[in-house]
Amino acid sequence: MKLYYHPLSFPALSTLFTAEAAGADYETQVINLQEGEQKSEAFLAINPYGRVPALSDGDFCMAESEAIMRYIARKAGSDLYPSDIEAQAKVDQWMDYVVQHVRTPVARVQFNRVIVKFMGGEADESSLKTGLQFLENNLPIVEQTLTDQPFLCGSQMSLADIALVSALEPVDMCGIDLSPYPNLKAWRAERQSETFYTNVHSHFGAELGM
Amino acid sequence: MKLYYHPLSFPALSTLFTAEAAGADYETQVINLQEGEQKSEAFLAINPYGRVPALSDGDFCMAESEAIMRYIARKAGSDLYPSDIEAQAKVDQWMDYVVQHVRTPVARVQFNRVIVKFMGGEADESSLKTGLQFLENNLPIVEQTLTDQPFLCGSQMSLADIALVSALEPVDMCGIDLSPYPNLKAWRAERQSETFYTNVHSHFGAELGM
């Protein structure tokens, strides 16, 4: 199984975290977005959308980060995506919640506070404000859940937790303050100390020459 | 199994379409969003987020539209969500694609061209432009896929097609022109003639007094 990614793509990160946490047998290939490698013939054969992340497993190729996360966990037979119908539905529910209601507004803030500077553009203040407002509306539910139980879906880590730790990756670089959410902060620090997280980041460090 | 929805919530629509198409045994309950019923104690016991759609099945309750779609299809043993690992991964991939790259920009356009008027606000022209640009970038891939094969994942309808028909529900009311995408238009007209679609809409018509 091969995962195609770029170290600065946060959705791609979630697929690497999943492969590590599921104990999958995988290799990786960086796609050089700066040089447009995502539009190369070789990569378009893997993912015709020309985006990272993507996965190939023999002749089978696919794209989209949450879909790849589910595939990796199923293929590895991992408890990160339980097979019980109700337990699986709760993981699905929280993956959707995180992607729609946390990752999307974090991406808005990141775009307007960080990415526009590299693009030489101007921040869209209205979009930035909307992103911050969404987080203020949506993070209290995450905080409450992590007050009641150690992981988003109960007593065991799941793909939903990996989606959340990935969605929060840009918060420090773009000045999103998590201090109103102490249980979320503590949960995040614990995840960041685990090997699935540190292994992926040390790998990135080497690639980025750090 | 009971589905909680509002006739004007497009994500909620996708759960009703799924229940019809999967032949599930289900009942429905409208949650009166105008009167704030989503924040009532009774509904918060079903979905603590206070949003539609939601599902209850005996004591089991859940939220988030794609998660509910998967639950309904699995519970009904429907081919809409195949159990083969690679086939399921392709459905997951296209559900993610539709939600992230079609439904989200359609919602931006709908918000700025329609919903703001009801809220007495002003359209955010920059957000509207971004939404239209995303659709121009993302719909050609859908068009190409529906040129090569009759459904998003091949020769059989799946949850991904239901997600797409739901995501496109607002396009007429908010003036999104699908004529550059003739195969998508023809695919949509076919889906709209099927009983899963017409049954749900006739139900809504009755509820809305039409």
Short mmCIF file of C-alpha atoms in Angstrom, two decimals:
data_model
loop_
_atom_site.label_atom_id
_atom_site.label_comp_id
_atom_site.label_asym_id
_atom_site.label_seq_id
_atom_site.Cartn_x
_atom_site.Cartn_y
_atom_site.Cartn_z
CA MET A 1 0.00 0.00 0.00
CA LYS A 2 1.41 3.38 -0.96
CA LEU A 3 0.25 6.78 0.32
CA TYR A 4 0.87 9.88 -1.81
CA TYR A 5 1.03 13.07 0.19
CA HIS A 6 2.68 16.40 0.82
CA PRO A 7 3.99 17.31 4.29
CA LEU A 8 1.98 20.54 4.35
CA SER A 9 -1.35 18.93 3.40
CA PHE A 10 -3.31 18.40 6.63
CA PRO A 11 -5.91 16.07 5.10
CA ALA A 12 -2.98 13.95 3.84
CA LEU A 13 -1.61 13.84 7.40
CA SER A 14 -4.74 12.05 8.60
CA THR A 15 -4.06 9.17 6.20
CA LEU A 16 -0.48 8.76 7.47
CA PHE A 17 -1.62 8.92 11.11
CA THR A 18 -4.19 6.22 10.32
CA ALA A 19 -1.64 3.95 8.65
CA GLU A 20 0.65 4.29 11.69
CA ALA A 21 -2.11 3.84 14.29
CA ALA A 22 -3.60 0.85 12.44
CA GLY A 23 -0.19 -0.81 12.13
CA ALA A 24 -0.63 -0.99 8.35
CA ASP A 25 2.19 -2.09 6.09
CA TYR A 26 2.69 0.98 3.90
CA GLU A 27 5.15 3.12 2.03
CA THR A 28 4.92 6.80 1.15
CA GLN A 29 5.67 9.06 -1.77
CA VAL A 30 5.84 12.84 -1.55
CA ILE A 31 4.13 14.64 -4.42
CA ASN A 32 5.92 17.91 -5.06
CA LEU A 33 3.01 20.37 -5.18
CA GLN A 34 5.29 23.39 -5.67
CA GLU A 35 6.55 21.88 -8.93
CA GLY A 36 3.07 20.81 -10.06
CA GLU A 37 3.75 17.07 -9.76
CA GLN A 38 0.08 16.54 -8.87
CA LYS A 39 -0.75 17.29 -12.52
CA SER A 40 1.90 14.91 -13.92
CA GLU A 41 0.75 12.01 -16.08
CA ALA A 42 2.14 9.50 -13.56
CA PHE A 43 0.17 10.97 -10.65
CA LEU A 44 -3.03 11.55 -12.64
CA ALA A 45 -3.02 7.79 -13.31
CA ILE A 46 -3.28 7.35 -9.50
CA ASN A 47 -5.70 10.21 -8.85
CA PRO A 48 -7.38 11.80 -11.88
CA TYR A 49 -8.44 14.75 -9.66
CA GLY A 50 -4.76 15.73 -9.33
CA ARG A 51 -4.87 16.19 -5.56
CA VAL A 52 -3.19 14.68 -2.52
CA PRO A 53 -3.79 12.54 -0.57
CA ALA A 54 -4.17 9.44 -2.73
CA LEU A 55 -3.58 5.74 -2.19
CA SER A 56 -2.56 2.85 -4.41
CA ASP A 57 -2.75 -0.79 -3.36
CA GLY A 58 -1.75 -3.04 -6.26
CA ASP A 59 -3.98 -1.93 -9.15
CA PHE A 60 -6.50 -0.29 -6.83
CA CYS A 61 -6.26 3.51 -6.57
CA MET A 62 -8.36 5.98 -4.62
CA ALA A 63 -8.52 9.52 -3.26
CA GLU A 64 -10.17 11.63 -0.51
CA SER A 65 -8.76 11.55 2.99
CA GLU A 66 -11.65 10.11 5.07
CA ALA A 67 -12.32 7.46 2.42
CA ILE A 68 -8.63 6.48 2.52
CA MET A 69 -8.70 6.39 6.34
CA ARG A 70 -11.64 3.96 6.27
CA TYR A 71 -9.94 1.80 3.62
CA ILE A 72 -6.68 1.55 5.58
CA ALA A 73 -8.47 0.66 8.84
CA ARG A 74 -10.71 -1.95 7.16
CA LYS A 75 -7.81 -3.50 5.25
CA ALA A 76 -5.76 -3.75 8.48
CA GLY A 77 -8.77 -5.09 10.42
CA SER A 78 -8.20 -2.28 12.92
CA ASP A 79 -10.47 -1.38 15.87
CA LEU A 80 -10.04 2.24 14.83
CA TYR A 81 -13.08 1.56 12.63
CA PRO A 82 -15.19 -1.01 14.51
CA SER A 83 -17.32 -3.43 12.51
CA ASP A 84 -20.33 -3.31 14.88
CA ILE A 85 -22.99 -1.32 13.05
CA GLU A 86 -23.81 1.14 15.86
CA ALA A 87 -20.19 1.63 16.93
CA GLN A 88 -19.22 2.24 13.29
CA ALA A 89 -22.08 4.72 12.89
CA LYS A 90 -20.79 6.75 15.85
CA VAL A 91 -17.31 6.87 14.30
CA ASP A 92 -18.89 7.97 11.00
CA GLN A 93 -20.91 10.62 12.83
CA TRP A 94 -17.88 12.12 14.55
CA MET A 95 -15.74 11.97 11.38
CA ASP A 96 -18.45 13.98 9.60
CA TYR A 97 -18.72 16.40 12.52
CA VAL A 98 -14.97 17.00 12.63
CA VAL A 99 -14.60 17.48 8.87
CA GLN A 100 -17.64 19.72 8.41
CA HIS A 101 -17.67 21.66 11.66
CA VAL A 102 -14.02 21.79 12.75
CA ARG A 103 -11.67 21.20 9.80
CA THR A 104 -13.56 23.44 7.36
CA PRO A 105 -13.59 26.53 9.66
CA VAL A 106 -9.96 25.89 10.73
CA ALA A 107 -9.05 25.85 7.02
CA ARG A 108 -10.81 29.21 6.53
CA VAL A 109 -8.82 30.78 9.34
CA GLN A 110 -5.58 29.22 8.11
CA PHE A 111 -6.22 30.44 4.57
CA ASN A 112 -6.89 34.02 5.63
CA ARG A 113 -4.21 34.30 8.30
CA VAL A 114 -1.38 32.27 6.72
CA ILE A 115 -1.84 31.05 3.17
CA VAL A 116 -2.84 34.42 1.62
CA LYS A 117 0.51 35.84 2.74
CA PHE A 118 2.39 33.26 0.68
CA MET A 119 0.08 33.94 -2.24
CA GLY A 120 0.66 37.68 -1.95
CA GLY A 121 -3.08 38.30 -1.50
CA GLU A 122 -5.29 39.99 1.08
CA ALA A 123 -7.20 38.28 3.87
CA ASP A 124 -10.97 38.18 3.45
CA GLU A 125 -11.96 39.53 6.86
CA SER A 126 -15.57 38.42 6.55
CA SER A 127 -14.56 34.84 5.73
CA LEU A 128 -12.05 34.85 8.60
CA LYS A 129 -14.72 36.07 11.03
CA THR A 130 -17.14 33.38 9.84
CA GLY A 131 -14.48 30.70 10.38
CA LEU A 132 -13.76 31.87 13.93
CA GLN A 133 -17.49 32.12 14.69
CA PHE A 134 -18.10 28.56 13.46
CA LEU A 135 -15.31 27.30 15.75
CA GLU A 136 -16.82 29.16 18.68
CA ASN A 137 -20.16 27.49 17.93
CA ASN A 138 -18.80 24.00 17.25
CA LEU A 139 -15.87 23.38 19.60
CA PRO A 140 -17.94 23.47 22.83
CA ILE A 141 -19.66 20.24 21.74
CA VAL A 142 -16.25 18.61 21.24
CA GLU A 143 -15.12 19.93 24.64
CA GLN A 144 -18.23 18.56 26.34
CA THR A 145 -17.77 15.17 24.71
CA LEU A 146 -14.13 14.96 25.80
CA THR A 147 -15.18 15.95 29.34
CA ASP A 148 -17.63 13.05 29.49
CA GLN A 149 -15.32 10.42 27.99
CA PRO A 150 -11.66 9.99 26.98
CA PHE A 151 -12.22 9.75 23.19
CA LEU A 152 -14.83 11.13 20.78
CA CYS A 153 -16.64 7.78 20.53
CA GLY A 154 -16.19 6.54 24.11
CA SER A 155 -13.37 4.65 25.78
CA GLN A 156 -11.37 3.72 22.66
CA MET A 157 -9.49 5.76 20.10
CA SER A 158 -11.06 5.71 16.62
CA LEU A 159 -10.67 7.26 13.17
CA ALA A 160 -12.72 10.19 14.49
CA ASP A 161 -9.95 11.09 16.97
CA ILE A 162 -7.38 10.90 14.17
CA ALA A 163 -9.57 13.18 12.05
CA LEU A 164 -9.75 15.65 14.96
CA VAL A 165 -6.04 15.71 15.75
CA SER A 166 -5.38 16.29 12.01
CA ALA A 167 -8.01 19.04 11.74
CA LEU A 168 -6.35 20.86 14.65
CA GLU A 169 -2.81 20.68 13.22
CA PRO A 170 -2.86 24.28 11.90
CA VAL A 171 -4.27 25.93 15.05
CA ASP A 172 -0.93 27.04 16.50
CA MET A 173 0.39 28.50 13.25
CA CYS A 174 -2.80 30.48 12.74
CA GLY A 175 -3.37 31.69 16.29
CA ILE A 176 -6.54 29.79 17.15
CA ASP A 177 -6.79 29.83 20.94
CA LEU A 178 -7.84 26.50 22.43
CA SER A 179 -7.62 27.68 26.05
CA PRO A 180 -11.44 27.92 26.41
CA TYR A 181 -11.40 24.12 25.83
CA PRO A 182 -9.14 22.61 28.52
CA ASN A 183 -10.23 19.00 28.01
CA LEU A 184 -9.73 19.26 24.28
CA LYS A 185 -6.27 20.76 24.88
CA ALA A 186 -5.32 17.95 27.26
CA TRP A 187 -6.70 15.32 24.86
CA ARG A 188 -4.68 16.87 22.02
CA ALA A 189 -1.45 16.91 24.04
CA GLU A 190 -1.92 13.20 24.82
CA ARG A 191 -2.49 12.30 21.16
CA GLN A 192 0.56 14.35 20.17
CA SER A 193 2.71 12.29 22.54
CA GLU A 194 1.70 8.98 20.96
CA THR A 195 3.89 7.11 18.49
CA PHE A 196 1.37 7.29 15.59
CA TYR A 197 1.81 11.07 15.81
CA THR A 198 5.51 11.39 16.60
CA ASN A 199 6.52 8.82 13.95
CA VAL A 200 4.75 10.75 11.22
CA HIS A 201 6.15 14.07 12.36
CA SER A 202 9.74 12.83 12.60
CA HIS A 203 9.35 11.52 9.05
CA PHE A 204 8.17 14.98 7.90
CA GLY A 205 11.00 16.64 9.76
CA ALA A 206 13.51 14.59 7.77
CA GLU A 207 11.74 15.37 4.48
CA LEU A 208 11.60 19.07 5.18
CA GLY A 209 15.30 19.02 6.14
CA MET A 210 14.61 19.95 9.77
CA MET B 1 -36.26 3.70 12.66
CA LYS B 2 -37.27 7.36 12.76
CA LEU B 3 -35.75 10.19 10.74
CA TYR B 4 -35.95 13.75 12.06
CA TYR B 5 -35.76 16.39 9.38
CA HIS B 6 -37.01 19.66 7.97
CA PRO B 7 -38.26 19.85 4.37
CA LEU B 8 -35.89 22.72 3.56
CA SER B 9 -32.75 21.00 4.91
CA PHE B 10 -30.91 19.50 1.93
CA PRO B 11 -28.60 17.30 4.00
CA ALA B 12 -31.73 15.90 5.69
CA LEU B 13 -33.15 15.12 2.24
CA SER B 14 -30.28 12.75 1.53
CA THR B 15 -31.25 10.60 4.53
CA LEU B 16 -34.87 10.33 3.33
CA PHE B 17 -33.78 9.50 -0.22
CA THR B 18 -31.54 6.78 1.21
CA ALA B 19 -34.30 5.27 3.33
CA GLU B 20 -36.59 5.16 0.27
CA ALA B 21 -33.94 3.80 -2.11
CA ALA B 22 -32.78 1.16 0.41
CA GLY B 23 -36.36 0.04 1.04
CA ALA B 24 -35.90 0.69 4.77
CA ASP B 25 -38.79 0.50 7.21
CA TYR B 26 -38.88 4.05 8.58
CA GLU B 27 -41.05 6.83 9.86
CA THR B 28 -40.37 10.57 9.87
CA GLN B 29 -40.81 13.52 12.16
CA VAL B 30 -40.54 17.14 11.07
CA ILE B 31 -38.57 19.34 13.45
CA ASN B 32 -39.95 22.86 13.27
CA LEU B 33 -36.78 24.91 12.86
CA GLN B 34 -38.68 28.21 12.60
CA GLU B 35 -40.05 27.68 16.11
CA GLY B 36 -36.70 26.49 17.49
CA GLU B 37 -37.83 22.90 18.07
CA GLN B 38 -34.24 21.73 17.37
CA LYS B 39 -33.30 23.22 20.76
CA SER B 40 -36.18 21.57 22.64
CA GLU B 41 -35.34 19.13 25.43
CA ALA B 42 -37.07 16.30 23.56
CA PHE B 43 -34.99 16.80 20.42
CA LEU B 44 -31.71 17.44 22.24
CA ALA B 45 -32.16 13.97 23.78
CA ILE B 46 -32.01 12.62 20.20
CA ASN B 47 -29.28 14.94 18.94
CA PRO B 48 -27.37 17.00 21.51
CA TYR B 49 -26.02 19.18 18.69
CA GLY B 50 -29.53 20.50 18.08
CA ARG B 51 -29.43 20.03 14.32
CA VAL B 52 -31.33 18.09 11.69
CA PRO B 53 -31.02 15.47 10.32
CA ALA B 54 -30.98 12.96 13.15
CA LEU B 55 -32.01 9.31 13.47
CA SER B 56 -33.34 7.16 16.29
CA ASP B 57 -33.60 3.39 16.14
CA GLY B 58 -34.81 2.04 19.46
CA ASP B 59 -32.42 3.50 22.03
CA PHE B 60 -29.76 4.24 19.44
CA CYS B 61 -29.55 7.87 18.29
CA MET B 62 -27.21 9.54 15.85
CA ALA B 63 -26.63 12.62 13.70
CA GLU B 64 -24.80 13.83 10.55
CA SER B 65 -26.25 13.10 7.16
CA GLU B 66 -23.59 10.88 5.52
CA ALA B 67 -23.19 8.86 8.71
CA ILE B 68 -26.97 8.33 8.79
CA MET B 69 -26.97 7.34 5.10
CA ARG B 70 -24.34 4.66 5.78
CA TYR B 71 -26.24 3.40 8.84
CA ILE B 72 -29.52 3.09 6.94
CA ALA B 73 -27.92 1.25 4.02
CA ARG B 74 -25.97 -1.13 6.30
CA LYS B 75 -29.00 -1.84 8.47
CA ALA B 76 -31.11 -2.58 5.38
CA GLY B 77 -28.31 -4.68 3.83
CA SER B 78 -28.59 -2.50 0.73
CA ASP B 79 -26.28 -2.60 -2.31
CA LEU B 80 -26.26 1.20 -2.16
CA TYR B 81 -23.29 0.70 0.17
CA PRO B 82 -21.53 -2.47 -1.01
CA SER B 83 -19.67 -4.58 1.53
CA ASP B 84 -16.70 -5.39 -0.75
CA ILE B 85 -13.79 -3.36 0.60
CA GLU B 86 -12.73 -1.75 -2.70
CA ALA B 87 -16.28 -1.08 -3.90
CA GLN B 88 -17.14 0.48 -0.52
CA ALA B 89 -13.98 2.62 -0.67
CA LYS B 90 -15.06 4.02 -4.05
CA VAL B 91 -18.48 4.93 -2.62
CA ASP B 92 -16.75 6.58 0.35
CA GLN B 93 -14.45 8.47 -2.01
CA TRP B 94 -17.30 9.87 -4.08
CA MET B 95 -19.40 10.72 -1.02
CA ASP B 96 -16.46 12.76 0.30
CA TYR B 97 -15.93 14.36 -3.11
CA VAL B 98 -19.58 15.37 -3.41
CA VAL B 99 -19.86 16.75 0.12
CA GLN B 100 -16.56 18.67 0.09
CA HIS B 101 -16.35 19.77 -3.51
CA VAL B 102 -19.97 20.08 -4.67
CA ARG B 103 -22.33 20.48 -1.69
CA THR B 104 -20.16 22.98 0.18
CA PRO B 105 -19.80 25.42 -2.77
CA VAL B 106 -23.49 24.98 -3.73
CA ALA B 107 -24.35 25.93 -0.13
CA ARG B 108 -22.20 29.07 -0.42
CA VAL B 109 -24.02 30.16 -3.55
CA GLN B 110 -27.41 29.33 -2.02
CA PHE B 111 -26.58 31.26 1.13
CA ASN B 112 -25.51 34.40 -0.72
CA ARG B 113 -28.17 34.36 -3.42
CA VAL B 114 -31.20 33.10 -1.46
CA ILE B 115 -30.84 32.71 2.30
CA VAL B 116 -29.42 36.18 3.02
CA LYS B 117 -32.59 37.70 1.55
CA PHE B 118 -34.73 35.91 4.14
CA MET B 119 -32.33 36.98 6.86
CA GLY B 120 -32.46 40.60 5.71
CA GLY B 121 -28.67 40.64 5.15
CA GLU B 122 -26.33 41.41 2.27
CA ALA B 123 -24.67 38.89 -0.02
CA ASP B 124 -20.93 38.45 0.49
CA GLU B 125 -19.84 38.84 -3.15
CA SER B 126 -16.40 37.40 -2.53
CA SER B 127 -17.81 34.25 -0.91
CA LEU B 128 -20.33 33.90 -3.74
CA LYS B 129 -17.58 34.20 -6.34
CA THR B 130 -15.48 31.58 -4.52
CA GLY B 131 -18.44 29.19 -4.46
CA LEU B 132 -19.05 29.58 -8.20
CA GLN B 133 -15.33 29.19 -8.93
CA PHE B 134 -15.14 25.97 -6.89
CA LEU B 135 -18.08 24.54 -8.85
CA GLU B 136 -16.40 25.48 -12.13
CA ASN B 137 -13.28 23.63 -10.95
CA ASN B 138 -15.02 20.59 -9.49
CA LEU B 139 -18.05 19.80 -11.67
CA PRO B 140 -16.01 18.89 -14.81
CA ILE B 141 -14.69 15.81 -12.95
CA VAL B 142 -18.26 14.76 -12.14
CA GLU B 143 -19.26 15.39 -15.77
CA GLN B 144 -16.36 13.29 -17.07
CA THR B 145 -17.19 10.45 -14.67
CA LEU B 146 -20.85 10.43 -15.75
CA THR B 147 -19.74 10.44 -19.39
CA ASP B 148 -17.64 7.32 -18.84
CA GLN B 149 -20.24 5.39 -16.78
CA PRO B 150 -23.91 5.65 -15.76
CA PHE B 151 -23.32 6.25 -12.02
CA LEU B 152 -20.53 7.82 -9.96
CA CYS B 153 -19.14 4.43 -8.90
CA GLY B 154 -19.79 2.44 -12.08
CA SER B 155 -22.83 0.57 -13.32
CA GLN B 156 -24.89 0.63 -10.10
CA MET B 157 -26.46 3.44 -8.12
CA SER B 158 -24.86 4.01 -4.71
CA LEU B 159 -25.02 6.35 -1.72
CA ALA B 160 -22.66 8.64 -3.66
CA ASP B 161 -25.34 9.25 -6.31
CA ILE B 162 -27.87 10.02 -3.59
CA ALA B 163 -25.41 12.46 -2.03
CA LEU B 164 -24.98 14.14 -5.43
CA VAL B 165 -28.66 14.45 -6.27
CA SER B 166 -29.20 15.97 -2.78
CA ALA B 167 -26.26 18.37 -3.13
CA LEU B 168 -27.73 19.64 -6.41
CA GLU B 169 -31.25 20.23 -5.02
CA PRO B 170 -30.74 24.00 -4.59
CA VAL B 171 -29.19 24.68 -8.03
CA ASP B 172 -32.40 25.82 -9.73
CA MET B 173 -33.49 28.15 -6.93
CA CYS B 174 -30.09 29.80 -6.85
CA GLY B 175 -29.43 30.06 -10.56
CA ILE B 176 -26.53 27.64 -10.93
CA ASP B 177 -26.31 26.77 -14.61
CA LEU B 178 -25.69 23.08 -15.27
CA SER B 179 -25.81 23.39 -19.07
CA PRO B 180 -22.00 23.09 -19.42
CA TYR B 181 -22.47 19.58 -17.96
CA PRO B 182 -24.94 17.76 -20.25
CA ASN B 183 -24.27 14.26 -18.90
CA LEU B 184 -24.69 15.45 -15.33
CA LYS B 185 -27.96 17.17 -16.34
CA ALA B 186 -29.28 13.99 -18.00
CA TRP B 187 -28.17 11.86 -15.02
CA ARG B 188 -29.96 14.27 -12.66
CA ALA B 189 -33.19 14.22 -14.67
CA GLU B 190 -33.17 10.39 -14.55
CA ARG B 191 -32.66 10.32 -10.77
CA GLN B 192 -35.43 12.88 -10.33
CA SER B 193 -37.84 10.59 -12.18
CA GLU B 194 -37.22 7.64 -9.85
CA THR B 195 -39.56 6.68 -7.03
CA PHE B 196 -36.99 7.25 -4.24
CA TYR B 197 -36.99 10.88 -5.34
CA THR B 198 -40.63 11.45 -6.23
CA ASN B 199 -41.91 9.70 -3.06
CA VAL B 200 -39.87 12.00 -0.82
CA HIS B 201 -40.90 15.10 -2.74
CA SER B 202 -44.60 14.27 -2.73
CA HIS B 203 -44.33 13.79 1.03
CA PHE B 204 -42.73 17.25 1.37
CA GLY B 205 -45.37 18.78 -0.88
CA ALA B 206 -48.07 17.57 1.50
CA GLU B 207 -46.19 18.88 4.53
CA LEU B 208 -45.59 22.26 2.98
CA GLY B 209 -49.27 22.46 1.99
CA MET B 210 -48.49 22.39 -1.74
#
